[in-house]
Amino acid sequence: MATTSSMFMYSLTIQPPTSITQAILGQFAGTKEQQIVTASGSRLTIHRPDPTQGKISTILSQDVFGIIRTLAAFRLAGSNKDFIIIGSDSGRITIIEYVPAQNRFNRLHLETFGKSGIRRVIPGQYLAVDPKGRACLIASVEKNKLVYVLNRNAQAELTISSPLEAHKPQTLVFALVGLDVGYENPIFAVLEVDYTECDQDPTGQAFEEVEKSLVYYELDLGLNHVVRKWSDPVDRTASMLLQVPGGSDGPSGVLVCGLDNVTYRHSNQDAFRVAIPRRRGVTENPERKRSITAGVMHRMRGAFFFLLQSEDGDLFKVTIDMVEDDNGQPTGEVKKLKIKYFDTVPIASTLCILKSGFLFVASETGNHHFYQFEKLGDDDNEVEYDSDSFPADPTEPYTPVYFHPRASENVNLVESIDSMNPQLDCKVANLTDEDAPQIYSICGSGARSSFRMLKHGLEVNDIVDSELPSVPAAVWTTKITRTDEFDAYIVLSFDNGTLVLSIGETVEEVTDTGFLSSASTLAVQQLGEDALIQVHPKGIRHIRADRRVNEWPVPQHRSIVAATTNERQVAVALSSGEIVYFEMDSDGSLAEYDEKREMSGTVTCLSLGEVPEGRVRSQFLAVGCDDSTVRILSLDPDSTLENKSVQALTSAPSALSIMAMPDSTSGGSTLYLHIGLYSGVYLRTVLDEITGELSDTRTRFLGPKPAKLFRVSVKGEPAVLALSSRSWLGYSDPQTKNFMLTPLSYVPLEWGSNFSSEQCTEGMVGIQGQNLRIFSIEKLGSNLLQESIPLTYTPRKFVRHPEYPLFYTIESENNTLSIATKEKLLNDQSVVNGDGTMLPPEEFGYPRAQGHWASCIHVVDPITAKSTLQRIDLADNEAATTIAAVSFASQSDETFLVVATGKDVTVSPRSSSAGFIYIYRFLEDGKELEFIHKTKTEQPPSALLAFQGRLLAGIGTELRIYDLGLKQLLRKCQAQVVPNLITGLQTQGSRIIVSDVQESVVYVVYKQQENRLIPFVDDVVARWTTCTTMVDYETVAGGDKFGNLWLLRCPQKASEEADEDGSGAHLVHERQYLQGAPNRLALMCHFYPQDIPTSLQKTQLVAGGRDVLVWTGLQGTLGILVPFVSREDVDFFQTLEQHLRGEDAPLAGRDHLIYRSYYVPVKGMIDGDLCERYSLLANDKKQMIAGELDRSVREIERKISDMRTRVAY
């Protein structure tokens, strides 16, 4: 990387891509239960389906820093563990296994066979495995196929042979599958087209006659080579192959899926063909042919079936009947092929059927679905069509068959997994007046599209919310004896007394517990085996199991101001600044330590850690004083209450908690001191278990109120509940063991405590005003909460109201019937009964029609109503293209909503019959829109922007300025500034940044005097711009459709010249350079994040954080770019990144530096996702890198976590 860049950014992913390109099923952990492995862009994720609860949870997700093109699961004969083969862009075949004990992926083999990158003739696009796990075939789109033989050696380790070639030049591959042939030589079936003759024939005659063939390649294990065994022409539209069970289970062979038909083929059997049933309905085109887009085969004992999905999302069940012998046993000869409608689910990229009776649908767009099978559709009254009624020859005509879609009967949805794919636009705004802003985005396609609000927080499950007689100050829960599994009492402290509630089937007040009810309580603890303790301002009450009570009264004229307890020790601080320490004797009574320790100031808080396993006491007492210090006192019998260490703080501590938590640095568990300050800051410090030294302090601002801390347990691990103006939870991340501090999506609490009962084994109890609340936290995996509002069509862009918390979306759907046409068809007199029923489009999609557009504008209220308030449908086959809110100076700065549309738009090649700009006025505080007028333009405007009290519009290659007239918009100024098509506009002052669809960005200046638009600087590289934003007056950040992010800067001199007063004649007459503007932009930063950026903005994500660039990707990615402040940090992270590239090489064998430089060498960027893998390394590697960097492991981890927590989640 050229270190000469004067600007550096740190790239981080906040939410990884959620679109699943492929999913595979297998027993990857080596146990009976099946897991699902999914590929999303460059991420490999393993999920655990839980059949008892019908949920899917993520076990491990890892970025492989390479594009995963294909996955396959295989197992060696006789073993019970599946391995994963990855075909990626690294030019290598990778075999990995999942190691459940360490929860990581382990690479077993990496075999290089070609160049890196996605190329036409380098294998990696297709991958098929022999069902018995003996070989795999990896193929390219054209020419090359390699077969690897898989085996095991004497140590039972997996071995891989050198590749055997099965190349055939000038051949295109469409699909590939391994045949089930039992233990005979492995055979792979391939759909191929030989284009040799088409290449030589200029008339195009050969192309019309070219045949698609089904070819069998046989791997001869004895001779160790691959032969082309059988080839036969198939339907030219065939695009997919599915393996048919063989051996003792079935006839072997393949199903070939083409346009409007499914055919069974095998080398020694006749062909059997069925048509794909078409939907019947008044809005459906009866001539439209369907093709199969996804399919899955499932075996059961002695039987098997296929589920095939058409492009409408309809599932068809396909079965094969075999000829039976005299005893009624199947002979392996096929009799007929049958097909019938099964159910409708969202269109899937992959379908997986689990043995436990579930169906996993990895949706192409929108949420992924997890269904449970209710029945297999054997006894319903759907019509079954079989191959007897259709000719086997693909060229012969036949009568199409139809079915009526209906609501699901055979599968029912048990869980929907959030997915924001495709994500089309995003805005970061603080509309709820919380500390941190929220992220609003539009995503999905068709009727399954949605408006989403993302908020940083953990999901809270509310269990009880009950009002109390008056406002309590604190709450505790306690067991009665040490061996109790659940809590017995909830103790509430009020200003003038204490209330005890018993926990059982119901929660009710009890009075005979021995607790003093006339005074407020400072602490409650179950002590020793079976005693209870209550600390109140005037003393300590020790309640024995036989209800005897021992009181320790406070010395005269003093009271207790702070207390802390654990199961063997008690420490209290008196108003005089003295600390009194008690320890439990062998007979169960509390013994006071002789000397009192006097502190320099008033004690504000105390903390004793839990007693460690196998010890009799906690070693340390932490004391916080109002002189803004925390002292650690020893509790060792030899040095009781002696000072061990002290830490100065920025304000007085309001809460302390010593607790051991899992730690990524040591790999085990570490003792931490958690400190809350009156200023609302939270600190976490490592407490040395031997010397009591405090080190490695990390801070986080929680909110303006004083912080209170409580020890709780979540998912069996200790966690800390931190309460300020919001409630936060500090816990160890289940995967990385890194410490996370996340706000709860819950009401702000004043006090909290752990809670455990039969109904809720792991919950928390808290006080909010006069209410007692019991809640639990189920999911720690994701720290972004999503709320979703359904939209009608695919959203294209959206804009926020300048004052009110409302958004306006434009949506348009191509090749879809508009509302008006649909109603006209439905109201037709000749509708046959049953054809006129309209099904909900969320599940069944919209009726398709070539050349038609359906489009609308929505008013969305994400805060109060959480729904859409108004919908305006566009008529006359118009589709909305872009939207803006513009305040017009001529209308005394009133803001109007401007929507651009195109009529009869064809996407490719780009054409339309006209464009329009609609003007709407805001009514009812923006909740309603009133149409004012529309203006015709020669083509659809593709970008709109408010500019100096007027409207700036990009129409084709022209940039125009409009003002608002009474009957239509008035054109004020125009200039041709880009060569192809304007896709985006940004502005500051009189400078406009115009992005072109394929020629990067142009800076244009508007000269008021002459009313001219003058381009003065453009770019040297053709970037296919998708989104841009101005970082400062000179710099623009953008993304392109190949998945790059870049920052460009205008030369200082050119920038100053453009802003000189006067007419701008000096800019117009300046000499052009290579048919472009006179100056060129300089590239500052460049990075390849492997997702197409769809929006980009400069904003803050956390309260008091720095400005960062937030970008969103089409596949649902959320990422940020954080600017570095100091050169020293840049050098540190650059060196760390270099070491990690070597020590933690990407899983799929791609070179990390080359991967991040896919199109342009990476510049001025450091990959934070790679740096964050440091905490997952083995300890010796961590130490080695730390040695090279001359830092401690903790220091490095703190620097990495600070880069994230200071600006984001």
mmCIF file with all atom_site columns, C-alpha atoms in Angstrom, residues 50-147:
data_model
loop_
_atom_site.group_PDB
_atom_site.id
_atom_site.type_symbol
_atom_site.label_atom_id
_atom_site.label_alt_id
_atom_site.label_comp_id
_atom_site.label_asym_id
_atom_site.label_entity_id
_atom_site.label_seq_id
_atom_site.pdbx_PDB_ins_code
_atom_site.Cartn_x
_atom_site.Cartn_y
_atom_site.Cartn_z
_atom_site.occupancy
_atom_site.B_iso_or_equiv
_atom_site.pdbx_formal_charge
_atom_site.auth_seq_id
_atom_site.auth_comp_id
_atom_site.auth_asym_id
_atom_site.auth_atom_id
_atom_site.pdbx_PDB_model_num
ATOM 1  C CA . ASP A 1 50  ? -33.532 -26.212 17.064  1.00 0.00 ? 50  ASP A CA 1
ATOM 2  C CA . PRO A 1 51  ? -36.388 -28.594 16.153  1.00 0.00 ? 51  PRO A CA 1
ATOM 3  C CA . THR A 1 52  ? -37.936 -28.477 19.664  1.00 0.00 ? 52  THR A CA 1
ATOM 4  C CA . GLN A 1 53  ? -38.463 -24.691 19.614  1.00 0.00 ? 53  GLN A CA 1
ATOM 5  C CA . GLY A 1 54  ? -38.603 -24.249 15.839  1.00 0.00 ? 54  GLY A CA 1
ATOM 6  C CA . LYS A 1 55  ? -35.845 -21.643 15.891  1.00 0.00 ? 55  LYS A CA 1
ATOM 7  C CA . ILE A 1 56  ? -32.555 -21.163 14.094  1.00 0.00 ? 56  ILE A CA 1
ATOM 8  C CA . SER A 1 57  ? -29.551 -19.749 15.936  1.00 0.00 ? 57  SER A CA 1
ATOM 9  C CA . THR A 1 58  ? -26.173 -18.746 14.529  1.00 0.00 ? 58  THR A CA 1
ATOM 10 C CA . ILE A 1 59  ? -23.255 -20.685 15.994  1.00 0.00 ? 59  ILE A CA 1
ATOM 11 C CA . LEU A 1 60  ? -20.352 -19.154 14.080  1.00 0.00 ? 60  LEU A CA 1
ATOM 12 C CA . SER A 1 61  ? -19.891 -16.627 11.309  1.00 0.00 ? 61  SER A CA 1
ATOM 13 C CA . GLN A 1 62  ? -16.558 -15.961 9.641   1.00 0.00 ? 62  GLN A CA 1
ATOM 14 C CA . ASP A 1 63  ? -15.399 -13.675 6.866   1.00 0.00 ? 63  ASP A CA 1
ATOM 15 C CA . VAL A 1 64  ? -13.271 -15.689 4.440   1.00 0.00 ? 64  VAL A CA 1
ATOM 16 C CA . PHE A 1 65  ? -12.018 -12.548 2.615   1.00 0.00 ? 65  PHE A CA 1
ATOM 17 C CA . GLY A 1 66  ? -12.847 -14.011 -0.770  1.00 0.00 ? 66  GLY A CA 1
ATOM 18 C CA . ILE A 1 67  ? -16.022 -14.493 -2.794  1.00 0.00 ? 67  ILE A CA 1
ATOM 19 C CA . ILE A 1 68  ? -17.712 -17.801 -1.971  1.00 0.00 ? 68  ILE A CA 1
ATOM 20 C CA . ARG A 1 69  ? -19.084 -19.032 -5.291  1.00 0.00 ? 69  ARG A CA 1
ATOM 21 C CA . THR A 1 70  ? -20.252 -22.507 -4.361  1.00 0.00 ? 70  THR A CA 1
ATOM 22 C CA . LEU A 1 71  ? -20.419 -24.867 -1.380  1.00 0.00 ? 71  LEU A CA 1
ATOM 23 C CA . ALA A 1 72  ? -20.819 -28.617 -1.056  1.00 0.00 ? 72  ALA A CA 1
ATOM 24 C CA . ALA A 1 73  ? -21.027 -30.993 1.891   1.00 0.00 ? 73  ALA A CA 1
ATOM 25 C CA . PHE A 1 74  ? -19.545 -34.469 1.716   1.00 0.00 ? 74  PHE A CA 1
ATOM 26 C CA . ARG A 1 75  ? -18.640 -37.285 4.034   1.00 0.00 ? 75  ARG A CA 1
ATOM 27 C CA . LEU A 1 76  ? -16.301 -40.224 3.599   1.00 0.00 ? 76  LEU A CA 1
ATOM 28 C CA . ALA A 1 77  ? -18.012 -43.613 3.614   1.00 0.00 ? 77  ALA A CA 1
ATOM 29 C CA . GLY A 1 78  ? -18.432 -44.915 7.145   1.00 0.00 ? 78  GLY A CA 1
ATOM 30 C CA . SER A 1 79  ? -17.785 -41.648 8.952   1.00 0.00 ? 79  SER A CA 1
ATOM 31 C CA . ASN A 1 80  ? -20.435 -39.565 10.732  1.00 0.00 ? 80  ASN A CA 1
ATOM 32 C CA . LYS A 1 81  ? -19.050 -36.072 10.119  1.00 0.00 ? 81  LYS A CA 1
ATOM 33 C CA . ASP A 1 82  ? -19.577 -33.906 7.064   1.00 0.00 ? 82  ASP A CA 1
ATOM 34 C CA . PHE A 1 83  ? -16.811 -31.737 5.626   1.00 0.00 ? 83  PHE A CA 1
ATOM 35 C CA . ILE A 1 84  ? -17.350 -28.552 3.628   1.00 0.00 ? 84  ILE A CA 1
ATOM 36 C CA . ILE A 1 85  ? -15.829 -27.926 0.194   1.00 0.00 ? 85  ILE A CA 1
ATOM 37 C CA . ILE A 1 86  ? -15.627 -24.276 -0.876  1.00 0.00 ? 86  ILE A CA 1
ATOM 38 C CA . GLY A 1 87  ? -15.313 -23.119 -4.471  1.00 0.00 ? 87  GLY A CA 1
ATOM 39 C CA . SER A 1 88  ? -14.183 -19.501 -4.304  1.00 0.00 ? 88  SER A CA 1
ATOM 40 C CA . ASP A 1 89  ? -12.394 -16.862 -6.354  1.00 0.00 ? 89  ASP A CA 1
ATOM 41 C CA . SER A 1 90  ? -8.980  -17.908 -5.052  1.00 0.00 ? 90  SER A CA 1
ATOM 42 C CA . GLY A 1 91  ? -8.200  -20.377 -7.847  1.00 0.00 ? 91  GLY A CA 1
ATOM 43 C CA . ARG A 1 92  ? -8.000  -23.077 -5.181  1.00 0.00 ? 92  ARG A CA 1
ATOM 44 C CA . ILE A 1 93  ? -10.237 -25.813 -3.840  1.00 0.00 ? 93  ILE A CA 1
ATOM 45 C CA . THR A 1 94  ? -10.656 -25.610 -0.073  1.00 0.00 ? 94  THR A CA 1
ATOM 46 C CA . ILE A 1 95  ? -11.828 -28.343 2.267   1.00 0.00 ? 95  ILE A CA 1
ATOM 47 C CA . ILE A 1 96  ? -12.684 -27.265 5.808   1.00 0.00 ? 96  ILE A CA 1
ATOM 48 C CA . GLU A 1 97  ? -14.252 -28.837 8.862   1.00 0.00 ? 97  GLU A CA 1
ATOM 49 C CA . TYR A 1 98  ? -16.176 -27.312 11.734  1.00 0.00 ? 98  TYR A CA 1
ATOM 50 C CA . VAL A 1 99  ? -14.563 -27.967 15.128  1.00 0.00 ? 99  VAL A CA 1
ATOM 51 C CA . PRO A 1 100 ? -17.357 -27.732 17.726  1.00 0.00 ? 100 PRO A CA 1
ATOM 52 C CA . ALA A 1 101 ? -15.035 -27.878 20.752  1.00 0.00 ? 101 ALA A CA 1
ATOM 53 C CA . GLN A 1 102 ? -13.272 -24.640 19.767  1.00 0.00 ? 102 GLN A CA 1
ATOM 54 C CA . ASN A 1 103 ? -16.231 -23.277 17.742  1.00 0.00 ? 103 ASN A CA 1
ATOM 55 C CA . ARG A 1 104 ? -14.143 -22.504 14.684  1.00 0.00 ? 104 ARG A CA 1
ATOM 56 C CA . PHE A 1 105 ? -13.547 -23.619 11.107  1.00 0.00 ? 105 PHE A CA 1
ATOM 57 C CA . ASN A 1 106 ? -10.375 -25.576 10.504  1.00 0.00 ? 106 ASN A CA 1
ATOM 58 C CA . ARG A 1 107 ? -8.836  -25.810 7.037   1.00 0.00 ? 107 ARG A CA 1
ATOM 59 C CA . LEU A 1 108 ? -7.783  -29.316 6.046   1.00 0.00 ? 108 LEU A CA 1
ATOM 60 C CA . HIS A 1 109 ? -6.775  -28.915 2.396   1.00 0.00 ? 109 HIS A CA 1
ATOM 61 C CA . LEU A 1 110 ? -5.989  -26.092 0.024   1.00 0.00 ? 110 LEU A CA 1
ATOM 62 C CA . GLU A 1 111 ? -5.163  -27.175 -3.521  1.00 0.00 ? 111 GLU A CA 1
ATOM 63 C CA . THR A 1 112 ? -4.230  -24.580 -6.135  1.00 0.00 ? 112 THR A CA 1
ATOM 64 C CA . PHE A 1 113 ? -5.383  -25.205 -9.702  1.00 0.00 ? 113 PHE A CA 1
ATOM 65 C CA . GLY A 1 114 ? -5.565  -21.830 -11.453 1.00 0.00 ? 114 GLY A CA 1
ATOM 66 C CA . LYS A 1 115 ? -5.429  -18.058 -11.382 1.00 0.00 ? 115 LYS A CA 1
ATOM 67 C CA . SER A 1 116 ? -7.344  -16.087 -8.788  1.00 0.00 ? 116 SER A CA 1
ATOM 68 C CA . GLY A 1 117 ? -10.395 -13.974 -9.571  1.00 0.00 ? 117 GLY A CA 1
ATOM 69 C CA . ILE A 1 118 ? -13.660 -14.997 -11.203 1.00 0.00 ? 118 ILE A CA 1
ATOM 70 C CA . ARG A 1 119 ? -12.768 -15.992 -14.736 1.00 0.00 ? 119 ARG A CA 1
ATOM 71 C CA . ARG A 1 120 ? -14.530 -17.873 -17.502 1.00 0.00 ? 120 ARG A CA 1
ATOM 72 C CA . VAL A 1 121 ? -12.119 -20.791 -17.750 1.00 0.00 ? 121 VAL A CA 1
ATOM 73 C CA . ILE A 1 122 ? -10.922 -21.123 -14.148 1.00 0.00 ? 122 ILE A CA 1
ATOM 74 C CA . PRO A 1 123 ? -12.893 -23.790 -12.198 1.00 0.00 ? 123 PRO A CA 1
ATOM 75 C CA . GLY A 1 124 ? -14.823 -22.736 -9.094  1.00 0.00 ? 124 GLY A CA 1
ATOM 76 C CA . GLN A 1 125 ? -18.255 -21.874 -10.481 1.00 0.00 ? 125 GLN A CA 1
ATOM 77 C CA . TYR A 1 126 ? -19.766 -25.377 -10.247 1.00 0.00 ? 126 TYR A CA 1
ATOM 78 C CA . LEU A 1 127 ? -19.105 -28.049 -7.650  1.00 0.00 ? 127 LEU A CA 1
ATOM 79 C CA . ALA A 1 128 ? -20.559 -31.554 -7.362  1.00 0.00 ? 128 ALA A CA 1
ATOM 80 C CA . VAL A 1 129 ? -19.802 -34.402 -4.986  1.00 0.00 ? 129 VAL A CA 1
ATOM 81 C CA . ASP A 1 130 ? -20.239 -38.135 -5.402  1.00 0.00 ? 130 ASP A CA 1
ATOM 82 C CA . PRO A 1 131 ? -23.001 -39.112 -2.893  1.00 0.00 ? 131 PRO A CA 1
ATOM 83 C CA . LYS A 1 132 ? -20.702 -41.743 -1.362  1.00 0.00 ? 132 LYS A CA 1
ATOM 84 C CA . GLY A 1 133 ? -18.011 -39.110 -0.736  1.00 0.00 ? 133 GLY A CA 1
ATOM 85 C CA . ARG A 1 134 ? -15.375 -40.636 -3.027  1.00 0.00 ? 134 ARG A CA 1
ATOM 86 C CA . ALA A 1 135 ? -14.730 -37.747 -5.408  1.00 0.00 ? 135 ALA A CA 1
ATOM 87 C CA . CYS A 1 136 ? -15.695 -34.206 -6.272  1.00 0.00 ? 136 CYS A CA 1
ATOM 88 C CA . LEU A 1 137 ? -15.834 -32.339 -9.566  1.00 0.00 ? 137 LEU A CA 1
ATOM 89 C CA . ILE A 1 138 ? -15.115 -28.614 -9.745  1.00 0.00 ? 138 ILE A CA 1
ATOM 90 C CA . ALA A 1 139 ? -15.835 -26.912 -13.048 1.00 0.00 ? 139 ALA A CA 1
ATOM 91 C CA . SER A 1 140 ? -15.621 -23.553 -14.756 1.00 0.00 ? 140 SER A CA 1
ATOM 92 C CA . VAL A 1 141 ? -18.270 -21.935 -16.946 1.00 0.00 ? 141 VAL A CA 1
ATOM 93 C CA . GLU A 1 142 ? -16.273 -22.903 -20.001 1.00 0.00 ? 142 GLU A CA 1
ATOM 94 C CA . LYS A 1 143 ? -13.840 -25.689 -20.931 1.00 0.00 ? 143 LYS A CA 1
ATOM 95 C CA . ASN A 1 144 ? -12.223 -26.821 -17.688 1.00 0.00 ? 144 ASN A CA 1
ATOM 96 C CA . LYS A 1 145 ? -13.341 -29.531 -15.255 1.00 0.00 ? 145 LYS A CA 1
ATOM 97 C CA . LEU A 1 146 ? -11.190 -31.076 -12.529 1.00 0.00 ? 146 LEU A CA 1
ATOM 98 C CA . VAL A 1 147 ? -11.948 -34.216 -10.539 1.00 0.00 ? 147 VAL A CA 1
#
